[in-house]
Coordinates of N, CA and C in Angstrom, one line a residue:
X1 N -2.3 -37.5 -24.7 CA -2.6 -38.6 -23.8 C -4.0 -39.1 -24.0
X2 N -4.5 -40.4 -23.7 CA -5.8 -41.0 -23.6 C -6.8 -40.2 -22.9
X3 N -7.9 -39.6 -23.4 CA -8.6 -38.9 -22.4 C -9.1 -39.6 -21.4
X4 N -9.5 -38.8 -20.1 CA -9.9 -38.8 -18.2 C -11.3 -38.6 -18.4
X5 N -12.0 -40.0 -18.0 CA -13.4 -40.0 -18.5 C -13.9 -39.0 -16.9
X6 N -14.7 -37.7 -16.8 CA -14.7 -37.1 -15.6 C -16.1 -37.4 -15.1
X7 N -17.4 -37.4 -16.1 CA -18.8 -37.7 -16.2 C -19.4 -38.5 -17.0
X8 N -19.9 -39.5 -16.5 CA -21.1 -39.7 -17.8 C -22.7 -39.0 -17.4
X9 N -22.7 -38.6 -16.6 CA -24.2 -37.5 -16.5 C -23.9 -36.1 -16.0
X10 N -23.1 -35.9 -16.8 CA -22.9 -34.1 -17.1 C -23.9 -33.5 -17.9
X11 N -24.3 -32.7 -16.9 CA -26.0 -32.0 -17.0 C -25.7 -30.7 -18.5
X12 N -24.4 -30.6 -19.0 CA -24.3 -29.4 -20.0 C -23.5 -28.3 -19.4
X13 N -23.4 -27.3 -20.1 CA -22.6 -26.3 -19.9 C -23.6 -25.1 -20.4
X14 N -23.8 -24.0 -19.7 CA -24.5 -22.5 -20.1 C -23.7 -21.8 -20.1
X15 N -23.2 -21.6 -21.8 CA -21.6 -20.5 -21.9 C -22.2 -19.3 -22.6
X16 N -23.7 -19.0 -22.7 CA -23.9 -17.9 -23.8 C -23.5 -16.6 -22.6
X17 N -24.1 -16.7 -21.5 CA -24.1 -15.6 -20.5 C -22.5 -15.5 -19.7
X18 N -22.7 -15.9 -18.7 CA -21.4 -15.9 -17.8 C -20.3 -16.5 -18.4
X19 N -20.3 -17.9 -19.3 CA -19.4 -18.8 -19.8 C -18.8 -18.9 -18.3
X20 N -18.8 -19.9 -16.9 CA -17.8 -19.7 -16.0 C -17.2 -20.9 -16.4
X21 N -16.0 -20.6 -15.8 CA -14.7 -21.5 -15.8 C -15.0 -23.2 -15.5
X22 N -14.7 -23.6 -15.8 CA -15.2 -25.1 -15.4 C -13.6 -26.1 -15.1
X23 N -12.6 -25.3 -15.1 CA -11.5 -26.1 -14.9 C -9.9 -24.8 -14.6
X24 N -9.5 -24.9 -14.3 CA -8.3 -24.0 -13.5 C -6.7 -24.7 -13.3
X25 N -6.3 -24.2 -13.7 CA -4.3 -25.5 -13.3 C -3.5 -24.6 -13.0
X26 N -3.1 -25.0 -12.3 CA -1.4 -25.4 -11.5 C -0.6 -25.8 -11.5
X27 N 0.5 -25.5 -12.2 CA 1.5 -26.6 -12.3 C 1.4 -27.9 -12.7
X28 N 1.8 -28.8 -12.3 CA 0.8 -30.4 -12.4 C -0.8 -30.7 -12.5
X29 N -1.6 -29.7 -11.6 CA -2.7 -29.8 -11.1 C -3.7 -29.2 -11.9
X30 N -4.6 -30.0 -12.5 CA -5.9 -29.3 -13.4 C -7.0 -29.7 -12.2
X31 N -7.4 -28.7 -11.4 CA -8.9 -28.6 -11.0 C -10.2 -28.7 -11.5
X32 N -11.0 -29.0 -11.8 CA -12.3 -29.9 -12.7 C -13.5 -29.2 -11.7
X33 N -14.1 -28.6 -12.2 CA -15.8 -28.2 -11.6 C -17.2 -29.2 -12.6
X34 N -18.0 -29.4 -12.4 CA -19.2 -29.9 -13.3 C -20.4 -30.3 -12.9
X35 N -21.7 -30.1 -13.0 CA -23.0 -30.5 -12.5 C -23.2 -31.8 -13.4
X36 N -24.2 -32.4 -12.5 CA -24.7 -33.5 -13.2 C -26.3 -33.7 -13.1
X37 N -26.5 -34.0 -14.0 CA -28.2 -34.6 -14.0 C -28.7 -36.1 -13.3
X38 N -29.8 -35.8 -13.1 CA -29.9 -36.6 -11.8 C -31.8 -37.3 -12.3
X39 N -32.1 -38.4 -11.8 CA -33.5 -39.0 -12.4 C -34.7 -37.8 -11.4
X40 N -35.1 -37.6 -13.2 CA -36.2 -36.2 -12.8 C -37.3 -36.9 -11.7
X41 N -37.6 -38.4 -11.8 CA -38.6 -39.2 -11.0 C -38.0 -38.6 -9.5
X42 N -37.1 -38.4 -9.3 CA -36.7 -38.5 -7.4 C -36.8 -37.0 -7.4
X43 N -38.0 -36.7 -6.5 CA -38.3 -35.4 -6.3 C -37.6 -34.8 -4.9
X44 N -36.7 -35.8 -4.5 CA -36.1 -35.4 -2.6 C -34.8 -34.9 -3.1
X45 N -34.0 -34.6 -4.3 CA -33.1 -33.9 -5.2 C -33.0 -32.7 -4.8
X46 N -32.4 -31.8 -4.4 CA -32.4 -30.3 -3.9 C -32.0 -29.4 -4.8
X47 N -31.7 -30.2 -5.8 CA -30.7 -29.2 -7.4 C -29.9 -29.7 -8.3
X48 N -29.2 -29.5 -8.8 CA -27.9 -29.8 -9.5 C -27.0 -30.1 -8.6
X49 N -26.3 -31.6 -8.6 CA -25.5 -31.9 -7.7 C -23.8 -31.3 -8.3
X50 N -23.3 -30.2 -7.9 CA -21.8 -30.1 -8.1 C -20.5 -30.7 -7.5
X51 N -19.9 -31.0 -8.5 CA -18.6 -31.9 -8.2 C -17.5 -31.4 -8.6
X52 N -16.2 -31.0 -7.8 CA -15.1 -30.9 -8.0 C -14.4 -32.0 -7.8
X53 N -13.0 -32.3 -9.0 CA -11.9 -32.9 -8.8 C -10.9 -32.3 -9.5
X54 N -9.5 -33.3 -8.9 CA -8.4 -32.7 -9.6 C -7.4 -33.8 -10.4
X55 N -7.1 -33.6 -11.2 CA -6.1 -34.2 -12.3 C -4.7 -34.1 -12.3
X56 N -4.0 -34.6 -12.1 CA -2.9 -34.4 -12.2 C -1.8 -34.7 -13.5
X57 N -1.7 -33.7 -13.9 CA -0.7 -34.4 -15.6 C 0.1 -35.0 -16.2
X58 N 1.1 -35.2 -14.8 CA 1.8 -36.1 -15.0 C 1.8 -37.9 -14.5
X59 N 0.5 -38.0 -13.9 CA 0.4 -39.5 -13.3 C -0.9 -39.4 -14.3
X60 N -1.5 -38.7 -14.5 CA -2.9 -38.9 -15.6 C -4.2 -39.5 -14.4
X61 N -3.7 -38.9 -13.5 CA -4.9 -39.5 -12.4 C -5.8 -38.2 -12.0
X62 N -7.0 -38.9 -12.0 CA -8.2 -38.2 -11.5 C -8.6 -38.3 -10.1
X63 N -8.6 -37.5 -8.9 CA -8.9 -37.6 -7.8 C -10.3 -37.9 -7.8
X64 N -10.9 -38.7 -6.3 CA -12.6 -39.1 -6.0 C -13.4 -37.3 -6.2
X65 N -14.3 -37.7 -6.9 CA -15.0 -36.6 -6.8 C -15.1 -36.2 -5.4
X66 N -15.5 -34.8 -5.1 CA -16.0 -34.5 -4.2 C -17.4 -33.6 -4.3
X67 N -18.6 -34.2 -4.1 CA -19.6 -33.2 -3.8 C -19.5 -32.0 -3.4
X68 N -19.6 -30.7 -3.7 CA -19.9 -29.7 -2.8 C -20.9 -28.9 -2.5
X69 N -22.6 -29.6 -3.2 CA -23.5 -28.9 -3.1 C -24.1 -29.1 -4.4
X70 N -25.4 -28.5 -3.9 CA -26.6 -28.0 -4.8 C -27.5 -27.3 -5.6
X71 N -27.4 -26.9 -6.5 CA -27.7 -25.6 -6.9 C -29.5 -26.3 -7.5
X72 N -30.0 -25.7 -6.8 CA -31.4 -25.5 -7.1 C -32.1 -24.5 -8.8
X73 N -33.4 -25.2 -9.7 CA -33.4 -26.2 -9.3 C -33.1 -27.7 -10.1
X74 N -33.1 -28.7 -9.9 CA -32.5 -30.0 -10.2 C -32.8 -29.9 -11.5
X75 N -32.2 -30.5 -12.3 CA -32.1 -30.6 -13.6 C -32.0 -29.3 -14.9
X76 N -31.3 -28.2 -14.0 CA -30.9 -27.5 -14.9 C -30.2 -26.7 -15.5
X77 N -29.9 -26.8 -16.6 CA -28.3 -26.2 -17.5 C -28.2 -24.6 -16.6
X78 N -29.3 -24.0 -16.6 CA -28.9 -22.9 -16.0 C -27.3 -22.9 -14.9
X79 N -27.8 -23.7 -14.4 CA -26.9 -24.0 -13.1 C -25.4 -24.3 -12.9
X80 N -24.8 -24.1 -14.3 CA -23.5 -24.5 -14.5 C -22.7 -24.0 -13.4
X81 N -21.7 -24.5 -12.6 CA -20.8 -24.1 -11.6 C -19.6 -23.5 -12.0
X82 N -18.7 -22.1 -11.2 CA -17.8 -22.1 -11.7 C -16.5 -22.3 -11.0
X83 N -15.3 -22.2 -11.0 CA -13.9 -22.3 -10.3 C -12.9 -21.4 -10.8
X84 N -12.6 -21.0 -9.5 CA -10.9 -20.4 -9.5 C -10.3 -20.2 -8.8
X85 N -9.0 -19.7 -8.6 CA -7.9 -20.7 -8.2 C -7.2 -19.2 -7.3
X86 N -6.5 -19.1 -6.6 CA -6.0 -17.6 -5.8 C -4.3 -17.7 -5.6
X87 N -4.1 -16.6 -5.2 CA -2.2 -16.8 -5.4 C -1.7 -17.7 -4.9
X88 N -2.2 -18.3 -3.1 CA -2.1 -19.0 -2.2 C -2.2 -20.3 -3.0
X89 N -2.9 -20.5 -3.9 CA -3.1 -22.1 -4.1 C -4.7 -22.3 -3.7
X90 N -5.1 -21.6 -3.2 CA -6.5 -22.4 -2.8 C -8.0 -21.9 -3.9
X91 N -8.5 -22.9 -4.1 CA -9.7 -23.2 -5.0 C -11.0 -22.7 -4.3
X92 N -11.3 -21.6 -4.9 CA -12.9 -21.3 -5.0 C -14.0 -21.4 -6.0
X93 N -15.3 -21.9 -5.3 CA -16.2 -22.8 -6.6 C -17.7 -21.7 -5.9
X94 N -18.1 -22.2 -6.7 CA -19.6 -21.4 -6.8 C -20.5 -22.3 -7.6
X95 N -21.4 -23.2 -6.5 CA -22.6 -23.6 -7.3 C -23.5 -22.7 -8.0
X96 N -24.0 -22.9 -9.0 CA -24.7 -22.1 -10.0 C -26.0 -22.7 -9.6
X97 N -27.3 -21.3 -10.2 CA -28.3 -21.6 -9.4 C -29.1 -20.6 -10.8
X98 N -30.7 -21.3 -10.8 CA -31.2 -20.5 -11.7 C -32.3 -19.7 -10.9
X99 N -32.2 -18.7 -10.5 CA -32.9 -18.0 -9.9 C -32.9 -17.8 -8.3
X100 N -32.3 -18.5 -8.0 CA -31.9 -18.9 -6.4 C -30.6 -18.2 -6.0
X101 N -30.2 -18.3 -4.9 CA -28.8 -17.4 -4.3 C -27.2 -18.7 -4.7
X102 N -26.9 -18.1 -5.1 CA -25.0 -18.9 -5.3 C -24.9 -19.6 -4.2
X103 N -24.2 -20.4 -4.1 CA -23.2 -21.2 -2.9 C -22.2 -21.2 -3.3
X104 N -20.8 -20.7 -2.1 CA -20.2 -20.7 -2.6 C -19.2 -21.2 -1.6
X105 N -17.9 -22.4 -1.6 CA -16.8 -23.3 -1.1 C -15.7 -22.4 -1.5
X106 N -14.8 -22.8 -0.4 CA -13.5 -23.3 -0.8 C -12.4 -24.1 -0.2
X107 N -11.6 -24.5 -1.2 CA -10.8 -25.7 -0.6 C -10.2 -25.5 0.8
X108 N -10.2 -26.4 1.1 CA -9.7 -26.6 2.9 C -8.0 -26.8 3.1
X109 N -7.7 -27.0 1.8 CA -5.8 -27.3 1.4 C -6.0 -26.5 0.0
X110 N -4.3 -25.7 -0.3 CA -4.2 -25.2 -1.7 C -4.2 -26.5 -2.2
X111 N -4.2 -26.0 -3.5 CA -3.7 -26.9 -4.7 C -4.6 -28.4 -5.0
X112 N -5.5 -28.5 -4.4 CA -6.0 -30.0 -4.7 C -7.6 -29.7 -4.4
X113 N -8.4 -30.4 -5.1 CA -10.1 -30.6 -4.5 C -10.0 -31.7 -4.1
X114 N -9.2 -32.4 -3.6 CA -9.6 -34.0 -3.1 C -9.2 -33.8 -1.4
X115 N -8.8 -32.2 -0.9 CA -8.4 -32.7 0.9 C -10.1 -31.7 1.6
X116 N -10.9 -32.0 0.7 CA -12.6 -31.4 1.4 C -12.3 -29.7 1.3
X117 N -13.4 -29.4 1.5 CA -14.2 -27.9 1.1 C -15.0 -27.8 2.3
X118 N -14.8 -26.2 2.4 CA -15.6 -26.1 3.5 C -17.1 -25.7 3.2
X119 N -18.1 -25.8 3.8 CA -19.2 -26.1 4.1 C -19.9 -24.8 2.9
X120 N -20.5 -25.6 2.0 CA -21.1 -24.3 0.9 C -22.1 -23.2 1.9
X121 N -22.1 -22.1 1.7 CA -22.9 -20.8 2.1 C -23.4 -20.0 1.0
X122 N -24.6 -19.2 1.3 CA -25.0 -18.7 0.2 C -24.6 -17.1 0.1
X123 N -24.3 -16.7 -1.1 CA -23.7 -15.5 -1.0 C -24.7 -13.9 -0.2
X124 N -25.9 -14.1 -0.6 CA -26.5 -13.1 0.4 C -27.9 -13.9 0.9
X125 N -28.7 -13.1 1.5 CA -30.2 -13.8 1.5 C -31.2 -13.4 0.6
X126 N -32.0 -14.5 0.3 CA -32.5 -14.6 -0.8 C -32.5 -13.7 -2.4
X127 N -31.3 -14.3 -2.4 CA -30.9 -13.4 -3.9 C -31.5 -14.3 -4.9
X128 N -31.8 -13.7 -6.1 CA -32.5 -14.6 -7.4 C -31.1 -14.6 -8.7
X129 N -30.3 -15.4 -8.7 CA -28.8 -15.0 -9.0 C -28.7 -15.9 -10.5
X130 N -28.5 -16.0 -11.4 CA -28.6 -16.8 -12.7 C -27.3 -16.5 -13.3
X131 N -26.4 -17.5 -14.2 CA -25.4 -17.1 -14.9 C -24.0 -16.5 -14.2
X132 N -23.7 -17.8 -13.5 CA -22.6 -17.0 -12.9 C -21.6 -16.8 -13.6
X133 N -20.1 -16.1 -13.2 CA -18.9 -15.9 -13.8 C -17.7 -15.3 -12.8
X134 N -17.1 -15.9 -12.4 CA -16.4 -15.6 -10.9 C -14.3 -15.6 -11.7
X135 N -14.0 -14.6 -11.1 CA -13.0 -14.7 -11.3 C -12.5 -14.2 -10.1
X136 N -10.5 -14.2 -9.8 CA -9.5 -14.5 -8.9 C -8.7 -13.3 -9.7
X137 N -8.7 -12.0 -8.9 CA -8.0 -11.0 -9.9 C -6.6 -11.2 -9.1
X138 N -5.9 -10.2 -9.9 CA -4.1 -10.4 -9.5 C -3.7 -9.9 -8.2
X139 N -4.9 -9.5 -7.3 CA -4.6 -8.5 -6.1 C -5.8 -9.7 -5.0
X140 N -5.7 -10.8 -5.3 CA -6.5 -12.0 -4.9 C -7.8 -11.6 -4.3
X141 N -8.8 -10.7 -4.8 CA -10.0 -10.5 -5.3 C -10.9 -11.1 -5.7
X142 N -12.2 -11.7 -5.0 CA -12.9 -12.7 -6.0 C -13.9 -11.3 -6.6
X143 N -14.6 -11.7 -7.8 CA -15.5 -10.9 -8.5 C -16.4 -12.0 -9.0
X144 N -17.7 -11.8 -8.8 CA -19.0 -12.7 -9.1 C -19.5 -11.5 -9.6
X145 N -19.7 -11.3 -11.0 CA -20.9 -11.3 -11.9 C -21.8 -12.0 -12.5
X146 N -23.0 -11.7 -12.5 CA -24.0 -12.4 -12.9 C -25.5 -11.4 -13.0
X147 N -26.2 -12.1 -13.5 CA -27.9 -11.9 -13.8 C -28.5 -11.7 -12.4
X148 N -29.1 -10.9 -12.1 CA -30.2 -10.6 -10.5 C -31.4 -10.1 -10.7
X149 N -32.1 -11.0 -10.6 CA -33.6 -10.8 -10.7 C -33.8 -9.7 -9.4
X150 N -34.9 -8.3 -10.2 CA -35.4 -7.4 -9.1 C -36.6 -7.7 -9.0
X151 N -36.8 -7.4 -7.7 CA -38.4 -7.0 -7.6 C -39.1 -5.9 -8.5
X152 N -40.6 -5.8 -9.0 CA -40.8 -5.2 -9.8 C -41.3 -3.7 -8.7
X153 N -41.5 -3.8 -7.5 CA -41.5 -2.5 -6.5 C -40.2 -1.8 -6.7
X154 N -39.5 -2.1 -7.3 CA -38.2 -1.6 -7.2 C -38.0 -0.6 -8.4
X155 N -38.4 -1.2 -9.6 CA -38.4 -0.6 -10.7 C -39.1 -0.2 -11.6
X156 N -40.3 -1.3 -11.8 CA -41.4 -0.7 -12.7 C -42.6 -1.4 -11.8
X157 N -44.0 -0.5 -12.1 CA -45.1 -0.8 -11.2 C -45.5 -2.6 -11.8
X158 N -45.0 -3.2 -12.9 CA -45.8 -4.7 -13.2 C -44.7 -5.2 -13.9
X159 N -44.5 -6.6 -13.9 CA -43.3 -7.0 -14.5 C -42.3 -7.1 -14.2
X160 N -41.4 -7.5 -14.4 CA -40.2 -7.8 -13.9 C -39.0 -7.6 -14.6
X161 N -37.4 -7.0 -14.0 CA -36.7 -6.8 -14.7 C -35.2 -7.3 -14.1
X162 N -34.3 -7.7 -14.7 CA -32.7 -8.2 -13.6 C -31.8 -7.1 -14.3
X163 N -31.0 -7.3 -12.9 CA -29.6 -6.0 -13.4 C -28.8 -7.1 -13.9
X164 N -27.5 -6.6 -14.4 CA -26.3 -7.1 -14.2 C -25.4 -6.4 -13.0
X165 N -25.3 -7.5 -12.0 CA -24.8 -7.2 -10.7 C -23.7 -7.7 -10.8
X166 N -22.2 -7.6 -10.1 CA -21.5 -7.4 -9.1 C -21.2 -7.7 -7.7
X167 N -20.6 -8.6 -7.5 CA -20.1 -8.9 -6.0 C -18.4 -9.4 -5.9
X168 N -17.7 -8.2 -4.5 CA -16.3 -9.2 -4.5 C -16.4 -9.1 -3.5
X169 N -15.0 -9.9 -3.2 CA -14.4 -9.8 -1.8 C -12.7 -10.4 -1.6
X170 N -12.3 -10.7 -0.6 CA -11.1 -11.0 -0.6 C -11.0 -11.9 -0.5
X171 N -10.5 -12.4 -1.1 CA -9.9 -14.6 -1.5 C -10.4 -15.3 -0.3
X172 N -9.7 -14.7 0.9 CA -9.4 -15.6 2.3 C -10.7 -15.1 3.1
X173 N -11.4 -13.8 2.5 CA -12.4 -13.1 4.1 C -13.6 -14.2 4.0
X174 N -14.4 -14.2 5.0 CA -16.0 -14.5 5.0 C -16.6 -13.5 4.8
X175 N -17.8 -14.4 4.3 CA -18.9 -13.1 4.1 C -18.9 -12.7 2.7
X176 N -19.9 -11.9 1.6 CA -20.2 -11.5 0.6 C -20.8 -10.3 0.9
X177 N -20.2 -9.0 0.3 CA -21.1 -7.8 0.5 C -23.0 -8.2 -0.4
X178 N -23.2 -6.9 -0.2 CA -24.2 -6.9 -1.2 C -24.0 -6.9 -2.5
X179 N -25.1 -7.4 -3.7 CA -24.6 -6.9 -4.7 C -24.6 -5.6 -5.1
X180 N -23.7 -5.2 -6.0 CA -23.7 -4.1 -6.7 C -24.3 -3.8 -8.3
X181 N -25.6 -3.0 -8.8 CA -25.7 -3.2 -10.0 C -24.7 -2.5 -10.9
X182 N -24.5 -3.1 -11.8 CA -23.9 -2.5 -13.0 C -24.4 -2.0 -14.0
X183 N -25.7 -2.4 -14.5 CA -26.6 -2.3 -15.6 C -28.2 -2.5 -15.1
X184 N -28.6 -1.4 -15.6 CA -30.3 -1.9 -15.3 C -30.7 -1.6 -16.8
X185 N -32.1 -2.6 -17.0 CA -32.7 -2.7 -18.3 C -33.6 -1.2 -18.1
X186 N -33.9 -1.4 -19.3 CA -34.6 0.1 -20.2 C -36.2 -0.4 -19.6
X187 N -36.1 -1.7 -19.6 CA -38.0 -2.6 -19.8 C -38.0 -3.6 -18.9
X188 N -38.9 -3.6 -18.8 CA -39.3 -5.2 -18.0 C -39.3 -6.3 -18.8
X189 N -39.4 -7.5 -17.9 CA -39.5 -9.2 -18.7 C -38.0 -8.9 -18.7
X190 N -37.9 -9.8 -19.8 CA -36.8 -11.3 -20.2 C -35.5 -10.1 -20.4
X191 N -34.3 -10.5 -19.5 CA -33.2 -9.3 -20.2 C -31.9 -10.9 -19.7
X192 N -30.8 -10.5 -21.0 CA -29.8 -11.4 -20.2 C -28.4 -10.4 -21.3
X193 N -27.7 -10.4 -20.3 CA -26.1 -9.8 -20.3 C -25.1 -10.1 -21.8
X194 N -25.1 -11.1 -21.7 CA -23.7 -11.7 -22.0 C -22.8 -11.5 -21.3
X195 N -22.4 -11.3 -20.8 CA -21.3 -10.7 -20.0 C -20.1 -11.8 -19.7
X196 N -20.0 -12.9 -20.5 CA -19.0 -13.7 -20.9 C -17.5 -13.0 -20.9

């Protein structure tokens, strides 16, 4: 079929670390996540604006976007958002964030991004959270992995170092535990996963 023009200021995709999902289907229904870039002059911007929509395959129609948030800060690939989808039908998204805490929606109706999302929240307080990668296990499970910046009181006396952390919960509950690390670096400074 003719391609479904979805963006023309799609800010990019960061697939070396998390690679997250950027689209999820249903039956008829392809779900669409994507940030966009926004004029670096307007400094009242809070982040990367994220947009979900849905497609349908057989009418080739693309639903009105829907905003669901910000991922701080503005203009950057870090921030890629991800989506997925639970047994129920209903869509969960996670604004991506470079250094800042997740936000994370979900749909207010299964099966569609076009009947609103509920109000983005952030997964803990002040988390430093980079590279997301969120998946919908078969026991309707969410799992957020990603990069977490520590404080350097935590681990080494100067410098800085991130685990690869861990967070789930159940599809339908509120709330996000704490994270959990999975990996801590050997050194301080620059460390990143792959964890794709």
């Amino acid at each position: 079929p003719e391609p479904i023009t979805v963006s023309r200021s799609g800010i990019g995709y960061s697939a070396h670390s998390g690679i997250p999902s950027s689209m999820v289907s249903r039956g008829d229904n392809v779900h669409l996540i994507w940030a966009e870039a926004t004029d670096p002059a307007d400094k009242t911007i809070p982040g990367v604006p994220t947009y979900t929509a849905t497609c349908n395959r057989q009418t080739g129609t693309l639903s009105q976007p829907a905003l669901i948030g910000y991922g701080p800060p503005a203009n950057d690939v870090h921030n890629t958002p991800c989506i997925t989808i639970d047994s129920k039908g209903y869509l969960h998204a996670l604004v991506g964030t470079h250094g800042s805490t997740f936000l994370y929606a979900r749909s207010r109706q299964p099966d569609t991004a076009a009947q609103g999302w509920t109000e983005t929240a952030p997964l803990g307080e002040k988390l430093s959270q980079t590279y997301v990668g969120l998946i919908c296990d078969q026991n309707d499970i969410l799992h957020v992995v990603f990069r977490l910046a520590r404080p350097p009181e935590n681990t080494f006396p100067a410098g800085s170092s991130s685990s690869l952390s861990l967070m789930s919960k159940p599809a339908l509950a509120d709330g996000w535990p704490s994270p959990r690390q999975l990996v801590l670096p050997a050194f301080t400074d620059y460390c990143v996963y792959y964890h794709r």
